[in-house]
Amino acid sequence: MPYYGSEETVKELKRALSNPHVQADRLRYRNYITKVIRYMTQGLDVSSLFMDMVKASATVDIVQKKLVYLYMCTYASENPELVLLAINTLRKDCADPNPMVRGLALKNMCNFRMPGMIEYIEQPIVAGLRDKASYVRRVAVLGCAKLHNLQPYTEIDGSIVNELYALLRDQDPVVVVNCLRALEEILKDEGGVVINKPIAHHLLNRLKDLDSWAQSEVLTFLLRYRPRSDDELFDILSLLDTFLQSSHAHVAVSTLRLFLNLASAHPAVQADALLRTSAPLLATCSAASRELRFAGLCHVQQVMRSQPGLFATHYKRFFCEYSEPSYIKFRKMEILEELVNDENVSLVLEELRSYCTDVSPELAQAAIAAIGRIARTYSEKCLDILTGLLALKQDHITSAVIQTFRDLVWFCPQSTAAVCQTVEAGVDGLQDSEGKQALLWLLGEHGDQMGSAPYVMEGYIDGLKTELSSTVKMELLTAAVKMFLCRPAETQDMLGRLLHYCIEEESDVCVRDRALLYYRLLQRGVEETRKVVNGPKSDPSMSVLTGRQGEPISEWASTFNTLGPLAGRDSCPQTDLISAADQPSNSAEEELLPGSEDVTLSSPDDTEEEISLSLGAPLSHESFEKMWLDLEILHRQALGVSRPRTAPDTLQASLQLVKIQTLAFTPGDTVPWKAYIYTRSSGTLILAELLQGDPQAPGTDESLVLSVKQQPVNQHAIRRFVSVLKSVLQTLDVDTS
Amino acid sequence: MIGGLFIYNHKGEVLISRVYRDDIGRNAVDAFRVNVIHARQQVRSPVTNIARTSFFHIKRSNIWLAAVTKQNVNAAMVFEFLYKMCDVMTAYFGKISEENIKNNFVLIYELLDEILDFGYPQNSETGALKTFITQQGIKGQHQTKEEQSQITSQVTGQIGWRREGIKYRRNELFLDVLESVNLLMSPQGQVLSAHVSGRVVMKSYLSGMPECKFGMNDKIVIDKQGKGGTTDDPGKSGKQSIAIDDCTFHQCVRLSKFDSERSISFIPPDGEYELMRYRTTKDIILPFRVIPLVREVGRTKLEVKVVIKSNFKPSLLAQKIEVRIPTPLNTSGVQVICMKGKAKYKASENAIVWKIKRMAGMKESQISAEIELLPTNDKKKWARPPISMNFEVPFAPSGLKVRYLKVFESKLNYSDHDVIKWVRYIGRSGIYETRC
């Protein structure tokens, strides 16, 4: 804040500083200098006092020296000629008997950042490297780096580099670390400081003497070192062991990173390291400071990418506190959602439910989306909660719930019936366009299961004139066409009105084009339209099955403990609610082009009608056995895939997903392994046996052999069944291998 | 590493700006102000990336501290460093406030100069810093020749945290066990999460270079001794031991000895310092239990009854008890009746604040309030924030007990018995919340 009377003030100070009486009185002199510094930080230009201040630097008073140096560093670049005046004093100080004075002078000389100074600085720095006081050595070592920074393109001075490498053996820990830092900067173009075996082991042995900042940095430098043999590797790991439990979070995490990188060939060691670091990581997650908590949570998320179960027992640690800032709450919810298992599911859901009514709409929506993702595994409980939330009749909650429903139905077709029932029971008060789009998509895609769907849609068509969002209009068009295909009688009239409005009156080009597209498509005939518009009703890649697999540690180990985990992903999770990976809702192209997955699922014969599998009434063991014995084997083939190594429950669940019921299978790893399954399809009942023979026995291999019996015979259905079964087993096989 | 450090007041005015590296331009100071401090919405993340420059910021009361870097650094380290900075500043001039910072800016620049050099952390121990810092009250201004010569020994010596030749007429030791107990409880009284984070803070005024040994009722030690048969009554002490989840020590503690024998031995710094920091999650003594009862009577009335029960020895007294019962935003009036203490509805804070000066153990007290609400059109349900509590109790909720603290000084002629020792336990509430 420059004052109006600033010139006056500066003049006054100048007078005072040059007054011999003031100069004689040490305290008064120092007081004036402090005043100068104060004005300087307040933004007043006191550079005209440079001469007087340089004079003041020639003093024995160390306090005064410091103040003057502070001043000089700020204004040095503006008065390059005058700085040379100070150089002499500084160089004299570099030979002072007091190590503090020596260090101070050296540090400030390096801080002037003026290329013209180099010739004067070089010699004191080299002398400083050999100083007997470690304080001076610390300063001198970093001085080398500063020197290099001033003239980045000149050749590197080999003698200084050698001297720095030698100083790695210094007894003062800070000097050692400063050497590493300086070498890293000087040799940046050559790939940084070289860590060979003696240096690596020396650093490892000194590690415990360093302060925590230095430990962290040294551990990062050590990442460059690759041990030659396994013996050496394990020696290093055992040296590092104690640091893994360090309760300075950053040291523990740095150690973990080094561990993971060193032991990349030993997954068991990596897993053990992760397990033991979990305690300090968890401690960081409940640290007193929010920022550390945040950093801890981000790292927990990284670890969970490989070891989803590691923190499962500690799920309560990730419950949100009321006063936490939202960035922590978002992360905690993401983690909670990952940690859900059979034991804690009800408590976690209870917790998430309480966040759904949070005052912050963003947070509430994120919580609802999290419940939606849990619903892919635990549909029933989650659906109850979501349905309950609808009863609150709050706009932002309703909208988020509907969007969650849409995603859920897409990924998890079993829940369709329940969702349709809920949606039919009444959804109103949707205000935002995302919510409307989601509702319309549900109506269009599953309108056949909702009695009142056409009437709800009619409401939207009637209100079209007041609708502002063009994306909603486009969704409405798509949904109306889909609805027309399954319930033509009720929809024909309103579809006509909708198309008429969109083509004749709509001003938005995209909407008009979309309407025209559907109009022309409908002109080609209903069957044609049906082929184009009706795509798969659920996620064809079955990502529900693949979703919870652990990634290999090497995927993230390289970015661990950097800024990556904190900033790499968008920190606001509510975005994936909108951009859920492969939602067909907005893109007409995707609906028009049959997905590549779809081709593999449908049978090669194009003329045959679509045959779908269904579950029907469950078969009892006795009736299955009786039929199995009565019937002939119609079809036998080797599937070319081996038995999925997943848990029996997963296998059963995934088969159920494609409407194949499991009757029984051999437990565990017993050989030969058998499974009996059945399904219904267009009026026939298909029974099948999966058999994996003894791999030791001659003539058999790992592949599963499928035998199918059917009543009554329908070859198309069998072909369909085989292809579905095969794709499921392949999916599971890819996941587990 | 750290390219620069900025301190702002709540309006975004720069109080301190220290740039260590040339890659941080002058506009970085303004970039942070515009993008974070003056941004309308709430803080999205403590790390903000603006034009490939990362800003790590923390807030103390209404002061913003930001560390700036262009490199990909270890985030946890930068944050911990910022806290350390705050600790050092607090040790020098007390609370971090705009006024204090303005009054001490020369000192702060001096500190920043010593703590970081070229952006690399150098020396962050308050004790060791003292010799390099000239600006510090009266003592610092008249630094004698003698003291300056001691710098040499300290600067070159092995023990960075203590200088030699300290003498006291009375050798005294003060030991404080300070704990903060955190709780999150469901309305049904189920503990959702609870942990104690504690600190052992020592003030030592000891002559020479004493060697200290500190013992507490850590479960691992006690079990070990119990097996070895060295304690006189293993059965009894085993029962009272506590399980410490994790702990950190001041750099003076010999970690190798702690790892092998679990004994905590050290040469203490002079003056006040934090010996250790620990955390426990098991068998926590929750000093207070809060039982809330909220009943909605129609649309415009709410009845709240809260009972607090103290759960510790009747001979002990808890102090500074404060219960904060949140009220809905559309509250028009509140009638409160409490048996003990004083309760008041504070409209500005949307809460009923109930204060009790003292309360003995094994007692209970209750408050009931009738809250009248204004009818609103807003259909939004009231989110019911949790009831929070503050208190201070004269024991350690984790159950930690100091078993001994021995002082050995071989060169000077005073023994363990001559040292006057004071031990004090203070348990405070951290975030102590019960949902209602």
mmCIF file of N, CA and C in Angstrom, chain A residues 30 38 41 63 66-67 98 100 107 113 132-135 142 146 149 171 174 178 181 185 213 216-217 242 247-250 254 283 286 289 291-292 294 316-317 320-322 326-327 351 357 362 394 561-563 566, chain B residues 19-22 42-44 46-47 54 56 58 72-74 77 79-81 83 105-106 109-110 113-114 117-118 120-122 124 132 134-135 148 155-156 158 192 246-248 259 279 281 380-381 385-386 431 435:
data_model
loop_
_atom_site.group_PDB
_atom_site.id
_atom_site.type_symbol
_atom_site.label_atom_id
_atom_site.label_comp_id
_atom_site.label_asym_id
_atom_site.label_seq_id
_atom_site.Cartn_x
_atom_site.Cartn_y
_atom_site.Cartn_z
ATOM 1 N N ARG A 30 19.620 0.040 13.797
ATOM 2 C CA ARG A 30 18.896 -1.182 13.449
ATOM 3 C C ARG A 30 17.389 -0.913 13.310
ATOM 4 N N ARG A 38 10.167 -2.990 6.630
ATOM 5 C CA ARG A 38 8.709 -2.988 6.776
ATOM 6 C C ARG A 38 8.061 -2.293 5.593
ATOM 7 N N THR A 41 8.136 -4.575 2.506
ATOM 8 C CA THR A 41 7.130 -5.631 2.404
ATOM 9 C C THR A 41 5.758 -5.053 2.164
ATOM 10 N N VAL A 63 22.303 -9.222 13.482
ATOM 11 C CA VAL A 63 20.898 -8.937 13.212
ATOM 12 C C VAL A 63 20.789 -7.941 12.072
ATOM 13 N N LYS A 66 21.602 -9.458 8.677
ATOM 14 C CA LYS A 66 20.502 -10.239 8.118
ATOM 15 C C LYS A 66 19.478 -9.333 7.458
ATOM 16 N N LEU A 67 19.140 -8.271 8.174
ATOM 17 C CA LEU A 67 18.127 -7.362 7.641
ATOM 18 C C LEU A 67 18.600 -6.749 6.334
ATOM 19 N N ASN A 98 32.863 -16.714 12.620
ATOM 20 C CA ASN A 98 31.550 -17.228 13.025
ATOM 21 C C ASN A 98 30.899 -17.974 11.863
ATOM 22 N N MET A 100 27.983 -18.892 11.362
ATOM 23 C CA MET A 100 26.678 -18.383 10.964
ATOM 24 C C MET A 100 26.838 -17.225 9.988
ATOM 25 N N LYS A 107 24.992 -17.687 1.488
ATOM 26 C CA LYS A 107 23.624 -17.932 1.039
ATOM 27 C C LYS A 107 23.093 -16.722 0.274
ATOM 28 N N ARG A 113 20.834 -13.870 -7.637
ATOM 29 C CA ARG A 113 20.318 -14.239 -8.951
ATOM 30 C C ARG A 113 20.744 -13.263 -10.036
ATOM 31 N N LYS A 132 34.506 -26.301 7.776
ATOM 32 C CA LYS A 132 34.383 -27.297 8.847
ATOM 33 C C LYS A 132 33.008 -27.253 9.508
ATOM 34 N N ALA A 133 32.284 -26.169 9.344
ATOM 35 C CA ALA A 133 30.943 -26.107 9.937
ATOM 36 C C ALA A 133 29.921 -26.641 8.943
ATOM 37 N N SER A 134 29.077 -27.531 9.437
ATOM 38 C CA SER A 134 28.128 -28.154 8.525
ATOM 39 C C SER A 134 27.115 -27.145 7.999
ATOM 40 N N TYR A 135 26.852 -26.122 8.808
ATOM 41 C CA TYR A 135 25.890 -25.107 8.368
ATOM 42 C C TYR A 135 26.352 -24.467 7.067
ATOM 43 N N LEU A 142 23.983 -26.307 -1.767
ATOM 44 C CA LEU A 142 22.846 -25.804 -2.539
ATOM 45 C C LEU A 142 23.281 -24.633 -3.410
ATOM 46 N N LYS A 146 22.369 -23.445 -7.262
ATOM 47 C CA LYS A 146 21.908 -22.107 -7.649
ATOM 48 C C LYS A 146 22.808 -21.539 -8.735
ATOM 49 N N ASN A 149 21.939 -22.922 -11.925
ATOM 50 C CA ASN A 149 20.674 -22.365 -12.370
ATOM 51 C C ASN A 149 20.865 -21.008 -13.046
ATOM 52 N N GLN A 171 29.182 -36.218 7.272
ATOM 53 C CA GLN A 171 28.544 -36.729 8.490
ATOM 54 C C GLN A 171 27.253 -35.997 8.819
ATOM 55 N N VAL A 174 21.890 -33.331 6.652
ATOM 56 C CA VAL A 174 21.302 -32.355 5.725
ATOM 57 C C VAL A 174 22.248 -32.096 4.555
ATOM 58 N N ASN A 178 21.248 -32.452 0.729
ATOM 59 C CA ASN A 178 21.431 -31.297 -0.153
ATOM 60 C C ASN A 178 22.301 -31.660 -1.340
ATOM 61 N N ARG A 181 20.184 -33.311 -3.841
ATOM 62 C CA ARG A 181 19.316 -32.336 -4.495
ATOM 63 C C ARG A 181 20.098 -31.521 -5.505
ATOM 64 N N GLU A 185 19.844 -31.417 -9.749
ATOM 65 C CA GLU A 185 19.568 -30.237 -10.574
ATOM 66 C C GLU A 185 20.683 -29.997 -11.584
ATOM 67 N N TRP A 213 11.559 -35.006 6.064
ATOM 68 C CA TRP A 213 11.496 -34.474 4.686
ATOM 69 C C TRP A 213 12.577 -35.140 3.852
ATOM 70 N N SER A 216 11.881 -38.776 2.939
ATOM 71 C CA SER A 216 10.963 -38.882 1.815
ATOM 72 C C SER A 216 11.699 -38.687 0.490
ATOM 73 N N GLU A 217 12.553 -37.678 0.457
ATOM 74 C CA GLU A 217 13.230 -37.379 -0.802
ATOM 75 C C GLU A 217 14.222 -38.465 -1.164
ATOM 76 N N THR A 242 11.539 -50.803 8.697
ATOM 77 C CA THR A 242 11.053 -49.963 9.800
ATOM 78 C C THR A 242 10.339 -48.722 9.294
ATOM 79 N N SER A 247 5.279 -43.128 11.255
ATOM 80 C CA SER A 247 3.975 -42.496 11.326
ATOM 81 C C SER A 247 3.981 -41.113 10.723
ATOM 82 N N HIS A 248 5.094 -40.718 10.136
ATOM 83 C CA HIS A 248 5.000 -39.596 9.211
ATOM 84 C C HIS A 248 4.416 -40.181 7.940
ATOM 85 N N ALA A 249 3.211 -39.816 7.633
ATOM 86 C CA ALA A 249 2.521 -40.471 6.531
ATOM 87 C C ALA A 249 3.355 -40.431 5.266
ATOM 88 N N HIS A 250 3.977 -39.280 5.014
ATOM 89 C CA HIS A 250 4.657 -39.179 3.722
ATOM 90 C C HIS A 250 5.856 -40.106 3.638
ATOM 91 N N SER A 254 6.127 -43.068 0.950
ATOM 92 C CA SER A 254 7.305 -43.091 0.071
ATOM 93 C C SER A 254 7.981 -44.449 0.144
ATOM 94 N N ALA A 283 -4.356 -44.205 9.589
ATOM 95 C CA ALA A 283 -4.156 -43.132 10.563
ATOM 96 C C ALA A 283 -4.186 -41.785 9.868
ATOM 97 N N SER A 286 -7.578 -40.401 9.236
ATOM 98 C CA SER A 286 -8.306 -39.723 10.309
ATOM 99 C C SER A 286 -7.396 -38.721 10.999
ATOM 100 N N SER A 289 -5.690 -32.940 10.478
ATOM 101 C CA SER A 289 -5.813 -31.915 9.450
ATOM 102 C C SER A 289 -6.512 -32.479 8.220
ATOM 103 N N GLU A 291 -6.341 -31.624 5.078
ATOM 104 C CA GLU A 291 -5.588 -31.797 3.841
ATOM 105 C C GLU A 291 -4.847 -33.127 3.856
ATOM 106 N N LEU A 292 -4.286 -33.452 5.016
ATOM 107 C CA LEU A 292 -3.594 -34.738 5.105
ATOM 108 C C LEU A 292 -4.590 -35.871 4.953
ATOM 109 N N PHE A 294 -7.226 -35.847 3.265
ATOM 110 C CA PHE A 294 -7.544 -35.938 1.843
ATOM 111 C C PHE A 294 -6.455 -36.716 1.112
ATOM 112 N N LYS A 316 -15.697 -48.480 8.828
ATOM 113 C CA LYS A 316 -16.273 -47.397 9.643
ATOM 114 C C LYS A 316 -15.385 -46.160 9.671
ATOM 115 N N ARG A 317 -14.092 -46.359 9.398
ATOM 116 C CA ARG A 317 -13.196 -45.215 9.362
ATOM 117 C C ARG A 317 -13.578 -44.246 8.257
ATOM 118 N N CYS A 320 -18.442 -40.386 7.047
ATOM 119 C CA CYS A 320 -18.157 -38.958 6.988
ATOM 120 C C CYS A 320 -18.514 -38.285 8.302
ATOM 121 N N GLU A 321 -17.738 -37.278 8.640
ATOM 122 C CA GLU A 321 -18.099 -36.452 9.768
ATOM 123 C C GLU A 321 -18.824 -35.226 9.237
ATOM 124 N N TYR A 322 -19.691 -34.706 10.081
ATOM 125 C CA TYR A 322 -20.559 -33.629 9.625
ATOM 126 C C TYR A 322 -19.768 -32.418 9.143
ATOM 127 N N SER A 326 -16.442 -30.913 1.645
ATOM 128 C CA SER A 326 -17.058 -31.875 0.725
ATOM 129 C C SER A 326 -16.029 -32.685 -0.041
ATOM 130 N N TYR A 327 -14.822 -32.112 -0.276
ATOM 131 C CA TYR A 327 -13.884 -32.924 -1.053
ATOM 132 C C TYR A 327 -13.503 -34.196 -0.312
ATOM 133 N N GLU A 351 -25.569 -45.712 6.327
ATOM 134 C CA GLU A 351 -24.739 -44.521 6.407
ATOM 135 C C GLU A 351 -24.924 -43.659 5.150
ATOM 136 N N THR A 357 -29.710 -37.009 2.301
ATOM 137 C CA THR A 357 -30.511 -35.836 2.645
ATOM 138 C C THR A 357 -29.628 -34.670 3.066
ATOM 139 N N GLU A 362 -25.111 -31.465 -4.265
ATOM 140 C CA GLU A 362 -24.074 -32.231 -4.952
ATOM 141 C C GLU A 362 -23.730 -33.483 -4.171
ATOM 142 N N GLN A 394 -38.264 -34.375 -3.050
ATOM 143 C CA GLN A 394 -37.398 -33.214 -3.253
ATOM 144 C C GLN A 394 -36.775 -33.332 -4.621
ATOM 145 N N ASN A 561 2.097 -41.753 -4.584
ATOM 146 C CA ASN A 561 2.790 -40.754 -3.778
ATOM 147 C C ASN A 561 3.332 -39.586 -4.587
ATOM 148 N N THR A 562 2.657 -39.263 -5.672
ATOM 149 C CA THR A 562 2.967 -38.020 -6.370
ATOM 150 C C THR A 562 1.673 -37.222 -6.370
ATOM 151 N N LEU A 563 1.626 -36.223 -7.200
ATOM 152 C CA LEU A 563 0.385 -35.461 -7.271
ATOM 153 C C LEU A 563 -0.709 -36.239 -7.979
ATOM 154 N N LEU A 566 -3.969 -37.335 -6.338
ATOM 155 C CA LEU A 566 -4.800 -36.250 -5.828
ATOM 156 C C LEU A 566 -5.493 -35.494 -6.940
ATOM 157 N N VAL B 19 9.582 -16.141 -2.693
ATOM 158 C CA VAL B 19 9.766 -16.996 -3.867
ATOM 159 C C VAL B 19 11.172 -17.583 -3.817
ATOM 160 N N TYR B 20 11.258 -18.895 -3.896
ATOM 161 C CA TYR B 20 12.556 -19.556 -3.801
ATOM 162 C C TYR B 20 13.153 -19.883 -5.150
ATOM 163 N N ARG B 21 12.294 -20.098 -6.128
ATOM 164 C CA ARG B 21 12.804 -20.557 -7.409
ATOM 165 C C ARG B 21 12.310 -19.631 -8.502
ATOM 166 N N ASP B 22 13.131 -19.524 -9.543
ATOM 167 C CA ASP B 22 12.786 -18.590 -10.611
ATOM 168 C C ASP B 22 11.587 -19.038 -11.426
ATOM 169 N N GLN B 42 -17.295 -23.350 -2.879
ATOM 170 C CA GLN B 42 -16.472 -23.885 -1.809
ATOM 171 C C GLN B 42 -15.245 -24.572 -2.398
ATOM 172 N N VAL B 43 -14.277 -24.765 -1.522
ATOM 173 C CA VAL B 43 -13.007 -25.325 -1.971
ATOM 174 C C VAL B 43 -13.216 -26.752 -2.449
ATOM 175 N N ARG B 44 -12.791 -27.023 -3.660
ATOM 176 C CA ARG B 44 -12.981 -28.334 -4.276
ATOM 177 C C ARG B 44 -11.914 -29.329 -3.857
ATOM 178 N N PRO B 46 -7.785 -29.410 -1.685
ATOM 179 C CA PRO B 46 -6.712 -28.605 -1.104
ATOM 180 C C PRO B 46 -5.535 -28.408 -2.059
ATOM 181 N N VAL B 47 -5.546 -29.113 -3.161
ATOM 182 C CA VAL B 47 -4.508 -28.902 -4.166
ATOM 183 C C VAL B 47 -5.174 -28.333 -5.404
ATOM 184 N N SER B 54 1.126 -26.058 -9.191
ATOM 185 C CA SER B 54 0.263 -26.594 -8.139
ATOM 186 C C SER B 54 0.324 -25.717 -6.905
ATOM 187 N N PHE B 56 -0.680 -25.752 -3.008
ATOM 188 C CA PHE B 56 -1.126 -26.522 -1.850
ATOM 189 C C PHE B 56 -1.508 -25.513 -0.786
ATOM 190 N N ILE B 58 -3.472 -24.466 3.001
ATOM 191 C CA ILE B 58 -4.178 -24.772 4.240
ATOM 192 C C ILE B 58 -4.691 -23.451 4.795
ATOM 193 N N ASN B 72 6.260 -32.262 -9.727
ATOM 194 C CA ASN B 72 5.349 -33.289 -9.221
ATOM 195 C C ASN B 72 5.887 -33.762 -7.883
ATOM 196 N N VAL B 73 5.318 -33.229 -6.821
ATOM 197 C CA VAL B 73 5.893 -33.499 -5.507
ATOM 198 C C VAL B 73 4.988 -34.414 -4.699
ATOM 199 N N ASN B 74 5.507 -34.794 -3.563
ATOM 200 C CA ASN B 74 4.781 -35.634 -2.631
ATOM 201 C C ASN B 74 3.813 -34.753 -1.832
ATOM 202 N N MET B 77 3.794 -34.689 1.971
ATOM 203 C CA MET B 77 4.955 -34.040 2.555
ATOM 204 C C MET B 77 4.773 -32.528 2.564
ATOM 205 N N PHE B 79 2.034 -30.840 2.644
ATOM 206 C CA PHE B 79 1.072 -30.450 3.671
ATOM 207 C C PHE B 79 1.692 -30.537 5.049
ATOM 208 N N GLU B 80 2.404 -31.637 5.290
ATOM 209 C CA GLU B 80 2.998 -31.762 6.613
ATOM 210 C C GLU B 80 3.998 -30.639 6.837
ATOM 211 N N PHE B 81 4.670 -30.244 5.778
ATOM 212 C CA PHE B 81 5.615 -29.154 5.901
ATOM 213 C C PHE B 81 4.901 -27.845 6.257
ATOM 214 N N TYR B 83 2.163 -27.553 7.913
ATOM 215 C CA TYR B 83 1.784 -27.601 9.332
ATOM 216 C C TYR B 83 2.971 -27.311 10.217
ATOM 217 N N PHE B 105 6.693 -9.769 10.629
ATOM 218 C CA PHE B 105 7.062 -10.188 9.287
ATOM 219 C C PHE B 105 8.559 -10.349 9.106
ATOM 220 N N VAL B 106 9.348 -9.556 9.812
ATOM 221 C CA VAL B 106 10.801 -9.705 9.656
ATOM 222 C C VAL B 106 11.222 -11.080 10.161
ATOM 223 N N TYR B 109 10.208 -13.737 7.637
ATOM 224 C CA TYR B 109 11.136 -13.840 6.520
ATOM 225 C C TYR B 109 12.412 -14.545 6.945
ATOM 226 N N GLU B 110 12.844 -14.254 8.148
ATOM 227 C CA GLU B 110 14.053 -14.892 8.645
ATOM 228 C C GLU B 110 13.838 -16.396 8.766
ATOM 229 N N ASP B 113 13.731 -18.137 5.529
ATOM 230 C CA ASP B 113 15.062 -18.231 4.969
ATOM 231 C C ASP B 113 15.827 -19.425 5.534
ATOM 232 N N GLU B 114 15.595 -19.714 6.805
ATOM 233 C CA GLU B 114 16.338 -20.809 7.424
ATOM 234 C C GLU B 114 15.679 -22.153 7.165
ATOM 235 N N ASP B 117 15.787 -23.645 1.854
ATOM 236 C CA ASP B 117 16.812 -23.009 1.046
ATOM 237 C C ASP B 117 16.628 -23.524 -0.364
ATOM 238 N N PHE B 118 16.474 -22.643 -1.309
ATOM 239 C CA PHE B 118 16.278 -23.017 -2.707
ATOM 240 C C PHE B 118 15.068 -23.949 -2.834
ATOM 241 N N TYR B 120 14.197 -26.290 -0.665
ATOM 242 C CA TYR B 120 14.366 -27.572 0.013
ATOM 243 C C TYR B 120 14.319 -27.385 1.527
ATOM 244 N N PRO B 121 13.560 -28.206 2.232
ATOM 245 C CA PRO B 121 13.497 -28.083 3.689
ATOM 246 C C PRO B 121 14.869 -28.324 4.307
ATOM 247 N N GLN B 122 15.272 -27.456 5.217
ATOM 248 C CA GLN B 122 16.593 -27.587 5.810
ATOM 249 C C GLN B 122 16.531 -27.924 7.284
ATOM 250 N N SER B 124 13.827 -27.649 10.574
ATOM 251 C CA SER B 124 12.496 -27.216 10.977
ATOM 252 C C SER B 124 12.230 -27.450 12.458
ATOM 253 N N PHE B 132 19.733 -19.689 15.095
ATOM 254 C CA PHE B 132 19.963 -18.982 13.838
ATOM 255 C C PHE B 132 19.086 -17.754 13.697
ATOM 256 N N THR B 134 17.522 -14.289 14.750
ATOM 257 C CA THR B 134 17.918 -13.172 15.596
ATOM 258 C C THR B 134 16.715 -12.473 16.195
ATOM 259 N N GLN B 135 15.598 -12.527 15.477
ATOM 260 C CA GLN B 135 14.431 -11.766 15.918
ATOM 261 C C GLN B 135 13.635 -12.580 16.914
ATOM 262 N N GLN B 148 26.902 -16.978 20.759
ATOM 263 C CA GLN B 148 27.227 -17.148 19.348
ATOM 264 C C GLN B 148 28.295 -18.200 19.146
ATOM 265 N N VAL B 155 26.181 -26.329 15.496
ATOM 266 C CA VAL B 155 26.106 -26.476 14.056
ATOM 267 C C VAL B 155 26.888 -27.699 13.595
ATOM 268 N N THR B 156 27.972 -27.996 14.297
ATOM 269 C CA THR B 156 28.779 -29.138 13.881
ATOM 270 C C THR B 156 28.437 -30.396 14.659
ATOM 271 N N GLN B 158 26.516 -33.481 16.854
ATOM 272 C CA GLN B 158 25.654 -34.574 16.445
ATOM 273 C C GLN B 158 24.222 -34.340 16.897
ATOM 274 N N LEU B 192 -20.185 -45.518 16.229
ATOM 275 C CA LEU B 192 -19.861 -45.723 14.826
ATOM 276 C C LEU B 192 -18.364 -45.632 14.607
ATOM 277 N N ASP B 246 -0.766 -46.577 16.635
ATOM 278 C CA ASP B 246 0.461 -46.128 16.015
ATOM 279 C C ASP B 246 0.979 -44.930 16.776
ATOM 280 N N CYS B 247 2.252 -44.719 16.709
ATOM 281 C CA CYS B 247 2.808 -43.566 17.399
ATOM 282 C C CYS B 247 4.012 -43.016 16.654
ATOM 283 N N THR B 248 4.261 -41.731 16.829
ATOM 284 C CA THR B 248 5.456 -41.068 16.293
ATOM 285 C C THR B 248 6.182 -40.420 17.436
ATOM 286 N N ASP B 259 12.313 -49.992 18.716
ATOM 287 C CA ASP B 259 11.930 -51.153 17.920
ATOM 288 C C ASP B 259 12.357 -52.454 18.580
ATOM 289 N N ARG B 279 -2.103 -42.766 18.740
ATOM 290 C CA ARG B 279 -3.510 -42.877 18.450
ATOM 291 C C ARG B 279 -3.981 -44.234 18.935
ATOM 292 N N THR B 281 -7.588 -46.854 19.281
ATOM 293 C CA THR B 281 -8.986 -47.001 18.877
ATOM 294 C C THR B 281 -9.719 -48.023 19.738
ATOM 295 N N LYS B 380 -37.829 -28.853 1.648
ATOM 296 C CA LYS B 380 -36.594 -29.533 2.036
ATOM 297 C C LYS B 380 -36.653 -29.952 3.493
ATOM 298 N N LYS B 381 -36.291 -31.172 3.708
ATOM 299 C CA LYS B 381 -36.297 -31.660 5.076
ATOM 300 C C LYS B 381 -35.075 -31.126 5.794
ATOM 301 N N PRO B 385 -28.289 -31.929 11.773
ATOM 302 C CA PRO B 385 -26.873 -32.090 12.078
ATOM 303 C C PRO B 385 -26.709 -32.752 13.448
ATOM 304 N N PRO B 386 -25.580 -33.396 13.678
ATOM 305 C CA PRO B 386 -25.394 -34.088 14.959
ATOM 306 C C PRO B 386 -25.231 -33.119 16.140
ATOM 307 N N ILE B 431 -13.725 -34.154 17.930
ATOM 308 C CA ILE B 431 -15.052 -34.079 17.320
ATOM 309 C C ILE B 431 -15.891 -35.142 18.004
ATOM 310 N N ARG B 435 -25.410 -38.430 16.627
ATOM 311 C CA ARG B 435 -26.456 -38.091 15.652
ATOM 312 C C ARG B 435 -27.818 -38.115 16.305
#
